[in-house]
Coordinates of C-alpha atoms and ligand atoms in Angstrom, one line a residue:
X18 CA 0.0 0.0 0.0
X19 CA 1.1 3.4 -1.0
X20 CA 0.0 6.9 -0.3
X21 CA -0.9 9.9 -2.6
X22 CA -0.5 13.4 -1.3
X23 CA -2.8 16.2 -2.6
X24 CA -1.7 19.4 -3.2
X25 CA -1.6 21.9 0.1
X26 CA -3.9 24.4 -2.3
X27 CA -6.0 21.7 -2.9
X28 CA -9.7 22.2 -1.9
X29 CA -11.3 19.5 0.2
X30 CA -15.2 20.6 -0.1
X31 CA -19.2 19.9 0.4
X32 CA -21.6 20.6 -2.1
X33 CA -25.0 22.1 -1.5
X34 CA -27.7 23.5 -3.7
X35 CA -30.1 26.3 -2.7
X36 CA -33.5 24.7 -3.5
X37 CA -32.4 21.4 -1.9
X38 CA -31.2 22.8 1.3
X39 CA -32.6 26.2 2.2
X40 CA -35.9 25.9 2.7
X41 CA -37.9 28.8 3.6
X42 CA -39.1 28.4 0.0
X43 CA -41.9 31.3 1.4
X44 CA -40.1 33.7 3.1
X45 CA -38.5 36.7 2.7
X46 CA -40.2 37.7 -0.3
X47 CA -38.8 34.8 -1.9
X48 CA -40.3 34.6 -5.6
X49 CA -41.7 30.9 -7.3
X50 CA -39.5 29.5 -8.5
X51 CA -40.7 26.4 -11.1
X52 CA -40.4 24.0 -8.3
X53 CA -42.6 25.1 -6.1
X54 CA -45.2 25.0 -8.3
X55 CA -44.2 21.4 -9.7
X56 CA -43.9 20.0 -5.7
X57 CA -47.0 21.5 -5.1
X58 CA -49.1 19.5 -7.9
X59 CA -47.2 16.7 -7.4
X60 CA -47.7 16.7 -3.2
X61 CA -45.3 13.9 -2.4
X62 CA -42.3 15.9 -2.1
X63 CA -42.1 18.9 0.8
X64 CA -38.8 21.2 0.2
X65 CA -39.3 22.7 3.6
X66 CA -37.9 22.7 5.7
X67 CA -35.4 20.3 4.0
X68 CA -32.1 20.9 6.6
X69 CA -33.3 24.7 6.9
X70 CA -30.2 26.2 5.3
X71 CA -31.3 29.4 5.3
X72 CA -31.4 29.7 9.3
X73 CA -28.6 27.2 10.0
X74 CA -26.0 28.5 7.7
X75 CA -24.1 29.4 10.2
X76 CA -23.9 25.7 12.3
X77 CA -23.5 24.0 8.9
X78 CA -20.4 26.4 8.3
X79 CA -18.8 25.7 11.8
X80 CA -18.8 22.5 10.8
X81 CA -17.3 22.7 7.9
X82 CA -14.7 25.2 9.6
X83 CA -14.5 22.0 12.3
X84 CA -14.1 19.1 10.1
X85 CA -11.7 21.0 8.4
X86 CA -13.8 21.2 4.9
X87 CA -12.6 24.4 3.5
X88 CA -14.2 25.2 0.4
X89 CA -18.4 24.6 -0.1
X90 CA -21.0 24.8 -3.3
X91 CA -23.7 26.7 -2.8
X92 CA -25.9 28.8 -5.0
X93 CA -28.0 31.6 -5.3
X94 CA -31.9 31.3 -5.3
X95 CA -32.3 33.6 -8.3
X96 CA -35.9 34.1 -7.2
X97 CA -34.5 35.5 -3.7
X98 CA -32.8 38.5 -4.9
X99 CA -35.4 38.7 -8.5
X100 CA -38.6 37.6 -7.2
X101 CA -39.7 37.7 -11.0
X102 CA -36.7 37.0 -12.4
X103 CA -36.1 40.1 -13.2
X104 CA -37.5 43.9 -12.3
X105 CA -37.7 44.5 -8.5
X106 CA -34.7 43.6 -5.9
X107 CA -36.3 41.9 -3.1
X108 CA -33.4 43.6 -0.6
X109 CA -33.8 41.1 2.5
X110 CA -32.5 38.3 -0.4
X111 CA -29.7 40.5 -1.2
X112 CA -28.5 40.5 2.8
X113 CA -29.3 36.6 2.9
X114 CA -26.6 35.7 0.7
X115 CA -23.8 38.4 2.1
X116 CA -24.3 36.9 5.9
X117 CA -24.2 33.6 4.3
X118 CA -20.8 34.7 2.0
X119 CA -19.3 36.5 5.1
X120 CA -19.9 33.0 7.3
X121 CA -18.2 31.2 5.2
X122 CA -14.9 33.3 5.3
X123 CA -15.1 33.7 8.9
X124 CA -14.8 30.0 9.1
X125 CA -12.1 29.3 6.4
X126 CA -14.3 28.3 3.7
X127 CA -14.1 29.6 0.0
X128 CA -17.8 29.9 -1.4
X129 CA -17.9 28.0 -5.1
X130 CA -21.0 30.2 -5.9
X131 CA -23.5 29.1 -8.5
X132 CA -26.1 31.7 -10.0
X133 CA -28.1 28.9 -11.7
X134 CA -29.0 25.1 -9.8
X135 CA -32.0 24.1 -11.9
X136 CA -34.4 26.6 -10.0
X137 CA -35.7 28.5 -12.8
X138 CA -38.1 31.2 -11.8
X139 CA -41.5 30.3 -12.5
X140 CA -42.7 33.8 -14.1
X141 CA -39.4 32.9 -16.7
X142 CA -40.5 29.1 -17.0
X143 CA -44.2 30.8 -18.1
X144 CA -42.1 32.6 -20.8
X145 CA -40.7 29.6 -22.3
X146 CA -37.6 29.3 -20.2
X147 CA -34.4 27.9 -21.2
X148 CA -36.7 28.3 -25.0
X149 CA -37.1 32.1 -24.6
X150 CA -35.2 35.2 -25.1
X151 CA -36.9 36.9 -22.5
X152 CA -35.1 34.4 -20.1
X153 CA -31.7 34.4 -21.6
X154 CA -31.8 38.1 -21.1
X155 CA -32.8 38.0 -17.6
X156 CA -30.3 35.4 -16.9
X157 CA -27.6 37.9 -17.9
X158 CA -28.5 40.9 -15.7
X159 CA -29.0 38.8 -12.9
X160 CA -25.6 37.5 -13.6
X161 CA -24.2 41.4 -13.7
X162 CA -26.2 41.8 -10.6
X163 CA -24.4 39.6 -8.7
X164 CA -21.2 39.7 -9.9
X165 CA -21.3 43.8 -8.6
X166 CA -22.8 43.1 -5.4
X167 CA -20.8 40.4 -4.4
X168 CA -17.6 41.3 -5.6
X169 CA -16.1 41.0 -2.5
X170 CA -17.0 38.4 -1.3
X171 CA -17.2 35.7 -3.8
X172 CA -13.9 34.6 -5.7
X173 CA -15.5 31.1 -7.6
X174 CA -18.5 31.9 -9.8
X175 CA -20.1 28.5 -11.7
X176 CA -22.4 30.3 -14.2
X177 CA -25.2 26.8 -14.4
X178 CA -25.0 24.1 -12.7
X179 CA -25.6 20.6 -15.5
X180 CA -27.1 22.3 -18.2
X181 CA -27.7 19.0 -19.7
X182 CA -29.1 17.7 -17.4
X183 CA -31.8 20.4 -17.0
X184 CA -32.3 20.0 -20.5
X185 CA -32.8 16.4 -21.0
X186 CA -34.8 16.1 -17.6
X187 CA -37.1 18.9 -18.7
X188 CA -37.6 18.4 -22.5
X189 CA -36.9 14.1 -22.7
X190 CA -37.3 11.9 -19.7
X191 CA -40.3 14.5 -18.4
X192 CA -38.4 14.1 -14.7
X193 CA -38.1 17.9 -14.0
X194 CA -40.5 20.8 -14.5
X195 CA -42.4 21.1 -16.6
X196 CA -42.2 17.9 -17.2
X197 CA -41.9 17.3 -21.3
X198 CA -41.6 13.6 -23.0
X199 CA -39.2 12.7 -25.7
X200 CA -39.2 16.9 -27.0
X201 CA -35.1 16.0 -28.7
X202 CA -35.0 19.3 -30.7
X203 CA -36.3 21.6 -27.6
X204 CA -33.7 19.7 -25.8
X205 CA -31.0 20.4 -27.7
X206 CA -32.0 24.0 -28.4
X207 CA -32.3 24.9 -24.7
X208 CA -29.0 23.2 -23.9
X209 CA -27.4 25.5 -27.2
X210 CA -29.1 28.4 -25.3
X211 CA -27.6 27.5 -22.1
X212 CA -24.2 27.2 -23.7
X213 CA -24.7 30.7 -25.3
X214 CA -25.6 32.2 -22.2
X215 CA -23.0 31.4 -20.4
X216 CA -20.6 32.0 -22.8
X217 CA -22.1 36.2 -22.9
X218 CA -22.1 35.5 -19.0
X219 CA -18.3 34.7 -19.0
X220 CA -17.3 37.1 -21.6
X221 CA -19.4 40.0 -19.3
X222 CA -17.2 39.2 -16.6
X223 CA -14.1 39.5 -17.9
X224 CA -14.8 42.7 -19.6
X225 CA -15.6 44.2 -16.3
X226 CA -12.5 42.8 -15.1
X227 CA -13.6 41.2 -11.7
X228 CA -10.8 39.6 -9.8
X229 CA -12.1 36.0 -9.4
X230 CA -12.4 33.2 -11.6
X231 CA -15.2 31.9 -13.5
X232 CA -16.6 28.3 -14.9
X233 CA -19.1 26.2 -15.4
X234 CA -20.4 23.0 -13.9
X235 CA -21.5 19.8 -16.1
X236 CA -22.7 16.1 -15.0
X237 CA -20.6 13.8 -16.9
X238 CA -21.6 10.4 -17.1
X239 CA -19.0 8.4 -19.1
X240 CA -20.6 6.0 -21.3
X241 CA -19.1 2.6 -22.8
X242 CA -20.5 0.6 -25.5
X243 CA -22.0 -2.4 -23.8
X244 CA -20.1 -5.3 -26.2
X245 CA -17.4 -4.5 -29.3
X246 CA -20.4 -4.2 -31.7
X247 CA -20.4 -1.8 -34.2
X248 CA -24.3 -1.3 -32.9
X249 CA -23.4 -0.8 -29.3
X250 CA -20.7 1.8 -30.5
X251 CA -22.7 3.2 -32.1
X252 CA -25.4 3.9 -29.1
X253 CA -23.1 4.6 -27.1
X254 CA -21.8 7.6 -29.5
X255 CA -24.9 8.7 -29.5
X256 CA -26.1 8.7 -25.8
X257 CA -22.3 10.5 -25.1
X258 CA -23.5 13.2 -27.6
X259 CA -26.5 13.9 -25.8
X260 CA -24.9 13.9 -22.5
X261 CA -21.4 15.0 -22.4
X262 CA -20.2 15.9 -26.1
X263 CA -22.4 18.8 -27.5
X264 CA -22.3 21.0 -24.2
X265 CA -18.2 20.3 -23.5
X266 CA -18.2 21.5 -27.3
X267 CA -20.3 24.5 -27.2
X268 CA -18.1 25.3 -23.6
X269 CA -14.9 24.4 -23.4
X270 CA -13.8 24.6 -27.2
X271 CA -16.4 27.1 -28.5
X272 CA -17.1 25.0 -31.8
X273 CA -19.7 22.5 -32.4
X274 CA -17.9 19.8 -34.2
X275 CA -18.8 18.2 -37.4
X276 CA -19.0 15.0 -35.6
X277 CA -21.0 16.1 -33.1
X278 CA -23.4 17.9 -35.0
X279 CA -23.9 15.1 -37.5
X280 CA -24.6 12.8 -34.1
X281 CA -27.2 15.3 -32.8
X282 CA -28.8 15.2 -35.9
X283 CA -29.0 11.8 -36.3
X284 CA -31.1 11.7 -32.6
X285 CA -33.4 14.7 -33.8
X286 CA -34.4 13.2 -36.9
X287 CA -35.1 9.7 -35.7
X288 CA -37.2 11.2 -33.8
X289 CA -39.3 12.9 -36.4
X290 CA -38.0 17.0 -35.2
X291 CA -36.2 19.8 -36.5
X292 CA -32.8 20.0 -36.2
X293 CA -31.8 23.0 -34.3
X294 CA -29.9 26.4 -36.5
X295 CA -26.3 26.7 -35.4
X296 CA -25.2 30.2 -35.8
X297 CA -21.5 31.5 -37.1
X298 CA -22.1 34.7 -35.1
X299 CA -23.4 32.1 -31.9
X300 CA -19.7 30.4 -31.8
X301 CA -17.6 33.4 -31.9
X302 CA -19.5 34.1 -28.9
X303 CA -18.4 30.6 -27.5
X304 CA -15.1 30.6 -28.8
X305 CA -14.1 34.2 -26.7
X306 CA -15.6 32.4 -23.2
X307 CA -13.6 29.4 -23.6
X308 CA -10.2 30.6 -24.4
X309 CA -11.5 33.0 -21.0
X310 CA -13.0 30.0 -19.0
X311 CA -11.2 29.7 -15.8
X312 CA -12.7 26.4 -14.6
X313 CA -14.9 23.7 -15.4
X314 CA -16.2 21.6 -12.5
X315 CA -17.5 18.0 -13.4
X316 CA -19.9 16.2 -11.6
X317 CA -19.4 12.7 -11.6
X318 CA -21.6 10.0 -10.1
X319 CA -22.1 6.9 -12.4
X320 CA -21.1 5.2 -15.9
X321 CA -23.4 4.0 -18.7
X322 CA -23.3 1.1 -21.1
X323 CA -24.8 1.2 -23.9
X324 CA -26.7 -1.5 -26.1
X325 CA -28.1 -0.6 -29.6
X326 CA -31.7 -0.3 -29.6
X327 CA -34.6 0.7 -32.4
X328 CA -37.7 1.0 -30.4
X329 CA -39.7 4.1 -29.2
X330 CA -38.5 5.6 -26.0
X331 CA -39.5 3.6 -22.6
X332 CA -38.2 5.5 -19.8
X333 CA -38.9 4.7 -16.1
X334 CA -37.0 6.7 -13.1
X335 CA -36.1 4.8 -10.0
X336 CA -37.1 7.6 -7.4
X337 CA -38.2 5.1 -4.8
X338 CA -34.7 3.2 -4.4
X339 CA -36.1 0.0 -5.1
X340 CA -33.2 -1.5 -6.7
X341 CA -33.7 -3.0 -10.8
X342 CA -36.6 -0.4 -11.4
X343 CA -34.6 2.1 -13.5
X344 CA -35.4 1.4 -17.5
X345 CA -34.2 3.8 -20.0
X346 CA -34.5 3.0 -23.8
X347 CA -34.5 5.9 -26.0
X348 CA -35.3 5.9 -29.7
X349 CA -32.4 7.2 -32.1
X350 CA -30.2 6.8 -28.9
X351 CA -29.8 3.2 -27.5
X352 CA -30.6 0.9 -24.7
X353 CA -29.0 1.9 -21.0
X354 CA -28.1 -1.7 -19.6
X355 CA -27.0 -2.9 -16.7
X356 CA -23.8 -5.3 -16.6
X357 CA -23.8 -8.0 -13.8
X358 CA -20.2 -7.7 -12.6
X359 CA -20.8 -3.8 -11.5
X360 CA -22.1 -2.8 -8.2
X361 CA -24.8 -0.3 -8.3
X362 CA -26.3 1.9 -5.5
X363 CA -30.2 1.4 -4.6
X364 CA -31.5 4.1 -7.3
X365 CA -29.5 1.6 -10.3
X366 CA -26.6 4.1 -10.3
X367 CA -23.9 2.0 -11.5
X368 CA -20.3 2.4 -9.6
X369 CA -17.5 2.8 -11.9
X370 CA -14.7 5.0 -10.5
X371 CA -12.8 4.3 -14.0
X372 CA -15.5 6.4 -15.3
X373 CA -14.3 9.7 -13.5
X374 CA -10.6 9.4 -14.4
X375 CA -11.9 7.9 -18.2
X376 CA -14.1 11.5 -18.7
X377 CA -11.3 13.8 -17.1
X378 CA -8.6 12.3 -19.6
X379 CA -11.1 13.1 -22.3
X380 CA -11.1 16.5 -21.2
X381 CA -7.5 16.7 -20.7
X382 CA -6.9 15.4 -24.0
X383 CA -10.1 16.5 -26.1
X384 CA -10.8 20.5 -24.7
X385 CA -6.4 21.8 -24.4
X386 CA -7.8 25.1 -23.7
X387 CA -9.4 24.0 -20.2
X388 CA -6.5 24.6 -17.5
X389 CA -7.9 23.8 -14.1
X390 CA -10.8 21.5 -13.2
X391 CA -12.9 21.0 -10.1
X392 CA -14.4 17.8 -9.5
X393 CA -17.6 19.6 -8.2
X394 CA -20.1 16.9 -7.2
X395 CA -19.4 13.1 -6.1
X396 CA -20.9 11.2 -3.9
X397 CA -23.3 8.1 -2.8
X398 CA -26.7 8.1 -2.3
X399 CA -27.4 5.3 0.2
X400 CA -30.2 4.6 2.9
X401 CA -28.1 6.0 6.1
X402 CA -29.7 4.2 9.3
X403 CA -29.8 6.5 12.4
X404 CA -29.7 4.3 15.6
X405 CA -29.3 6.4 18.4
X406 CA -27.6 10.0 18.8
X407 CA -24.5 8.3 20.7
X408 CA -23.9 6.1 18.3
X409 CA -21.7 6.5 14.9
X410 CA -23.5 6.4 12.1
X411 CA -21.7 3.5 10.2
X412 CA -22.0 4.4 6.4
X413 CA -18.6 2.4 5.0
X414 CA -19.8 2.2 1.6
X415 CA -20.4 5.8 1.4
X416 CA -16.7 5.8 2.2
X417 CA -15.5 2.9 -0.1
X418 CA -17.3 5.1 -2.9
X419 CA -15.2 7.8 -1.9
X420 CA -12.2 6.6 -1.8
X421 CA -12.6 4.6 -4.7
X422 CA -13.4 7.9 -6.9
X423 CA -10.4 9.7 -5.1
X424 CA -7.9 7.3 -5.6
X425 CA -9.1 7.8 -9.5
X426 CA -8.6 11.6 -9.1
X427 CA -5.0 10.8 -7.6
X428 CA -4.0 8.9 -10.6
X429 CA -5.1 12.0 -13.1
X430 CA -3.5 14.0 -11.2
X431 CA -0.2 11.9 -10.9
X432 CA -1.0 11.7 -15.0
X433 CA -0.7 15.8 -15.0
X434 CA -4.5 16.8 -15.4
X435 CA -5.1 19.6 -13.5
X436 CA -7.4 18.2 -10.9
X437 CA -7.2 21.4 -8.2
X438 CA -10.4 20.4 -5.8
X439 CA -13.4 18.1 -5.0
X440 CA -16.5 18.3 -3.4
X441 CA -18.7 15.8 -1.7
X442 CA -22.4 15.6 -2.3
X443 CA -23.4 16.7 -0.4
X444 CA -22.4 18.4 2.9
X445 CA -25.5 17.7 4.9
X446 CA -28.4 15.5 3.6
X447 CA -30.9 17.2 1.7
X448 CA -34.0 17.1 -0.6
X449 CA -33.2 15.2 -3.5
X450 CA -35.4 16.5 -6.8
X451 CA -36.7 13.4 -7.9
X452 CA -36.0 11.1 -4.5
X453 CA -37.5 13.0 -1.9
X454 CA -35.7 12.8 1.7
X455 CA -35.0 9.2 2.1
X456 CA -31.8 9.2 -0.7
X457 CA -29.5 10.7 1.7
X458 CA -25.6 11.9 0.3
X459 CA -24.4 14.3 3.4
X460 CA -21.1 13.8 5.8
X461 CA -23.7 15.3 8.2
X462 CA -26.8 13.4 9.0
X463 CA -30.0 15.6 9.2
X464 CA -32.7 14.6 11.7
X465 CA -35.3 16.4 9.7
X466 CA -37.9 16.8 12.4
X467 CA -35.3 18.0 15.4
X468 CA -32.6 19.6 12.5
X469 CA -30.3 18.1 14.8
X470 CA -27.1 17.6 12.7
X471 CA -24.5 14.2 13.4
X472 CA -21.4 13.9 11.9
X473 CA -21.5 10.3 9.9
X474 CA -18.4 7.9 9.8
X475 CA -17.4 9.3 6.4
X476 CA -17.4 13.0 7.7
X477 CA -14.3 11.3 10.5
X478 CA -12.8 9.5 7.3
X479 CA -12.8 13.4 5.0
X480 CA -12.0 15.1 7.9
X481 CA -8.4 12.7 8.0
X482 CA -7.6 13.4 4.4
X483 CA -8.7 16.9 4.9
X484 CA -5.9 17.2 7.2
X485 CA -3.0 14.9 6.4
X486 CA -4.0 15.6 2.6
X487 CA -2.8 11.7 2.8
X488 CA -4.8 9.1 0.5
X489 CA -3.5 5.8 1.2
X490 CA -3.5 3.6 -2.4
X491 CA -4.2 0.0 -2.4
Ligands
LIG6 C1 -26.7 16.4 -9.4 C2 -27.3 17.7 -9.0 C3 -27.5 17.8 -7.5 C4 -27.9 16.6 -6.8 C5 -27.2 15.3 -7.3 C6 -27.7 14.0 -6.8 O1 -27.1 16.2 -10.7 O2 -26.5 18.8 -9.4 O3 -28.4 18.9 -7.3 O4 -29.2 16.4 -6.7 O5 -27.2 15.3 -8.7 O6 -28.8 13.7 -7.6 P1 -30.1 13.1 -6.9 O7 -30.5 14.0 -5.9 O8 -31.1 13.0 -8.1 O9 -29.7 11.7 -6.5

């Protein structure tokens, strides 16, 4: 057994997301966002008080500062500060998020802020969302908005958190609001408009010459042809372009490749739509923000393998954690399988630490402009049992999972890919969208009715490497 040693300036962090943690979805003059009207409909899933961020910001930060956690995700409730989305400042949403920015430096911990985690203002969402101009526009000045007031405060902007997988979860698999079926060209127009966006985000942030650093955040599932068939390649080509390839194009080189596009199209077509316009004019837009990109983080949870497939799209989510449920066959994509030999967690999320060190030499070796990287999200959902406050709560696979992805991380960063931080999902447990309360992630166990907070086994384990920076290798 050896050891790898991370960097002293590395960043040993949690994760958190506004809508899943705050709370307080009500108060404060807080605006709808398209959540709260979804949840509401839907009446299984309560997001308050979730693990009441908003008025335990500053014990979740002692923690941190405690278990020696020095760097955390959060974002910014657009609807907070824009209760519209865009007109009127709501000022009391303003203050929230300079207390909670001031916290975190009083403890020792750098604030990765993001201005977009898939809560969408519901007066933008009426306008077409990601679809509309109206929203695109908005997007930016609330972008300006921030980066002025905050300026001080915040040194790590992410400009949206997984545009794909807003995307594909609003306009294909129908799991997010507003809840679309197998829509391939709206998909793939809204993730081209997210791209856009926060391309004239990043270029309006270096123009006014801020001092911190800016980048985006994509989920990047690595997928694998399931056999050596020209079929299964094939798939799997196509489900990558869909989730990884035409947004790290439109990001982090600026140009859609002819490959990709010709992929994209192939997907659009099959399904009977309109292949989206790709404007000249768009990707000198692009090109500027990525040669200015200072980061992209990469969240990275599971692998895919692919098997060819002609049929019409049969999607079913595992929300429930009832292990096997998850089915996902799409037409002019391919067929997700399963393979045997590969553990999976309870919600058919297959563990593959390969995967992460597989997708960060593609980036190394696919986007040369990209020069630092942030793994920004990782983590296991798992069924954490609480026995009794004295007692520890044991979650070793949580930890295996862990280590298993870290050890990964070591070896790309032994390999020269500039790996410079990684955050757990999620610092405490939280509402999960499409899970509800019972798929927990945090180091910190939440008892939702008390809010009492325990440190879990893996929070002991991350607070060790936090400190000796020490990752022993089997
Ligand atoms: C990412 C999101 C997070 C978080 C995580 C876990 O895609 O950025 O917000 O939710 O996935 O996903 P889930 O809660 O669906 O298990």
């Amino acid at each position: 057994m050896t050891e790898f040693k991370f960097p002293d300036n590395f960043y040993f962090g949690g994760a958190t997301a506004a809508y899943q943690c705050e709370g307080a979805t009500n108060e404060d003059g807080k605006g709808e966002v398209i959540w709260d009207k979804y949840l509401r409909e839907q009446n299984t899933i309560n997001p308050n008080p979730s693990c009441d961020f908003y008025h335990r910001y500053s014990e979740d930060l002692a923690l941190c500062n405690k278990f020696k956690i020095n760097a955390i995700r959060v974002s910014i409730d657009w609807a907070r500060i824009f209760p519209n989305g865009t007109g009127q400042v709501e000022p009391r949403g303003v203050a929230y998020y300079h207390h909670v920015f001031q916290e975190c430096h009083k403890n020792g911990v750098e604030p990765f802020v993001t201005l977009h985690h898939f809560d969408t203002p519901q007066s933008l969402q009426d306008k077409g969302g990601w679809l509309s101009q109206e929203m695109l526009d908005a997007f930016l000045a609330y972008a300006k908005f921030c980066f002025k007031e905050y300026q001080n405060e915040v040194n790590y902007w992410i400009t949206i958190n997984e545009p794909t997988s807003m995307a594909c979860q609003q306009y294909v698999s129908g799991t997010f609001p507003p809840a679309y079926h197998d829509q391939f060209s709206k998909c793939f127009q809204a993730e081209y408009n997210q791209n856009l966006v926060h391309a004239k985000i990043v270029n309006a942030y270096k123009e006014a010459g801020y001092k911190g650093k800016i980048g985006i955040v994509h989920a990047l599932q690595t997928v694998y042809p399931a056999s050596d068939s020209l079929g299964d390649q094939h798939a799997a080509a196509l489900k990558d372009v869909l989730e990884n390839r035409f947004y790290l194009d439109g990001t982090l080189s600026g140009k859609y490749s002819e490959k990709t596009l010709a992929l994209i199209k192939e997907i659009i077509t099959a399904n009977d739509q309109e292949m989206i316009a790709i404007k000249a004019k768009d990707e000198r837009i692009l090109q500027k923000a990525a040669r200015q990109l200072d980061f992209v983080g990469v969240n990275y949870y599971f692998s895919k393998f692919m098997k060819e497939y002609h049929g019409e799209t049969e999607i079913s989510h595992n929300g429930t954690g009832q292990k096997g449920t998850d089915v996902n066959r799409m037409k002019g994509v391919g067929e997700e399988v399963h393979p045997q030999d590969l553990p999976a967690t309870d919600w058919d999320w297959i563990i593959y630490p390969q995967g992460i060190l597989d997708q960060l030499k593609r980036i190394n070796d696919n986007y040369p402009l990209v020069h630092e990287i942030y793994i920004t999200e990782n983590g296991m959902g798992y069924k954490d049992k609480f026995v009794s406050p004295d007692k520890l709560i044991d979650d070793t696979p949580r930890i295996k999972y862990l280590h298993d992805h870290l050890e990964k991380i070591a070896e790309a960063i032994e390999a020269g890919i500039p790996v410079c931080g990684y955050f757990v999902w999620s610092l405490q447990d939280m509402f999960s969208w499409t899970n509800g309360y019972s798929k927990r992630y945090g180091l910190f166990y939440v008892d939702f009715k008390t809010q009492a907070r325990y440190p879990k086994a893996s929070a002991y384990w991350y607070k060790k490497l936090a400190e000796t920076r020490e990752l022993p290798k089997k």
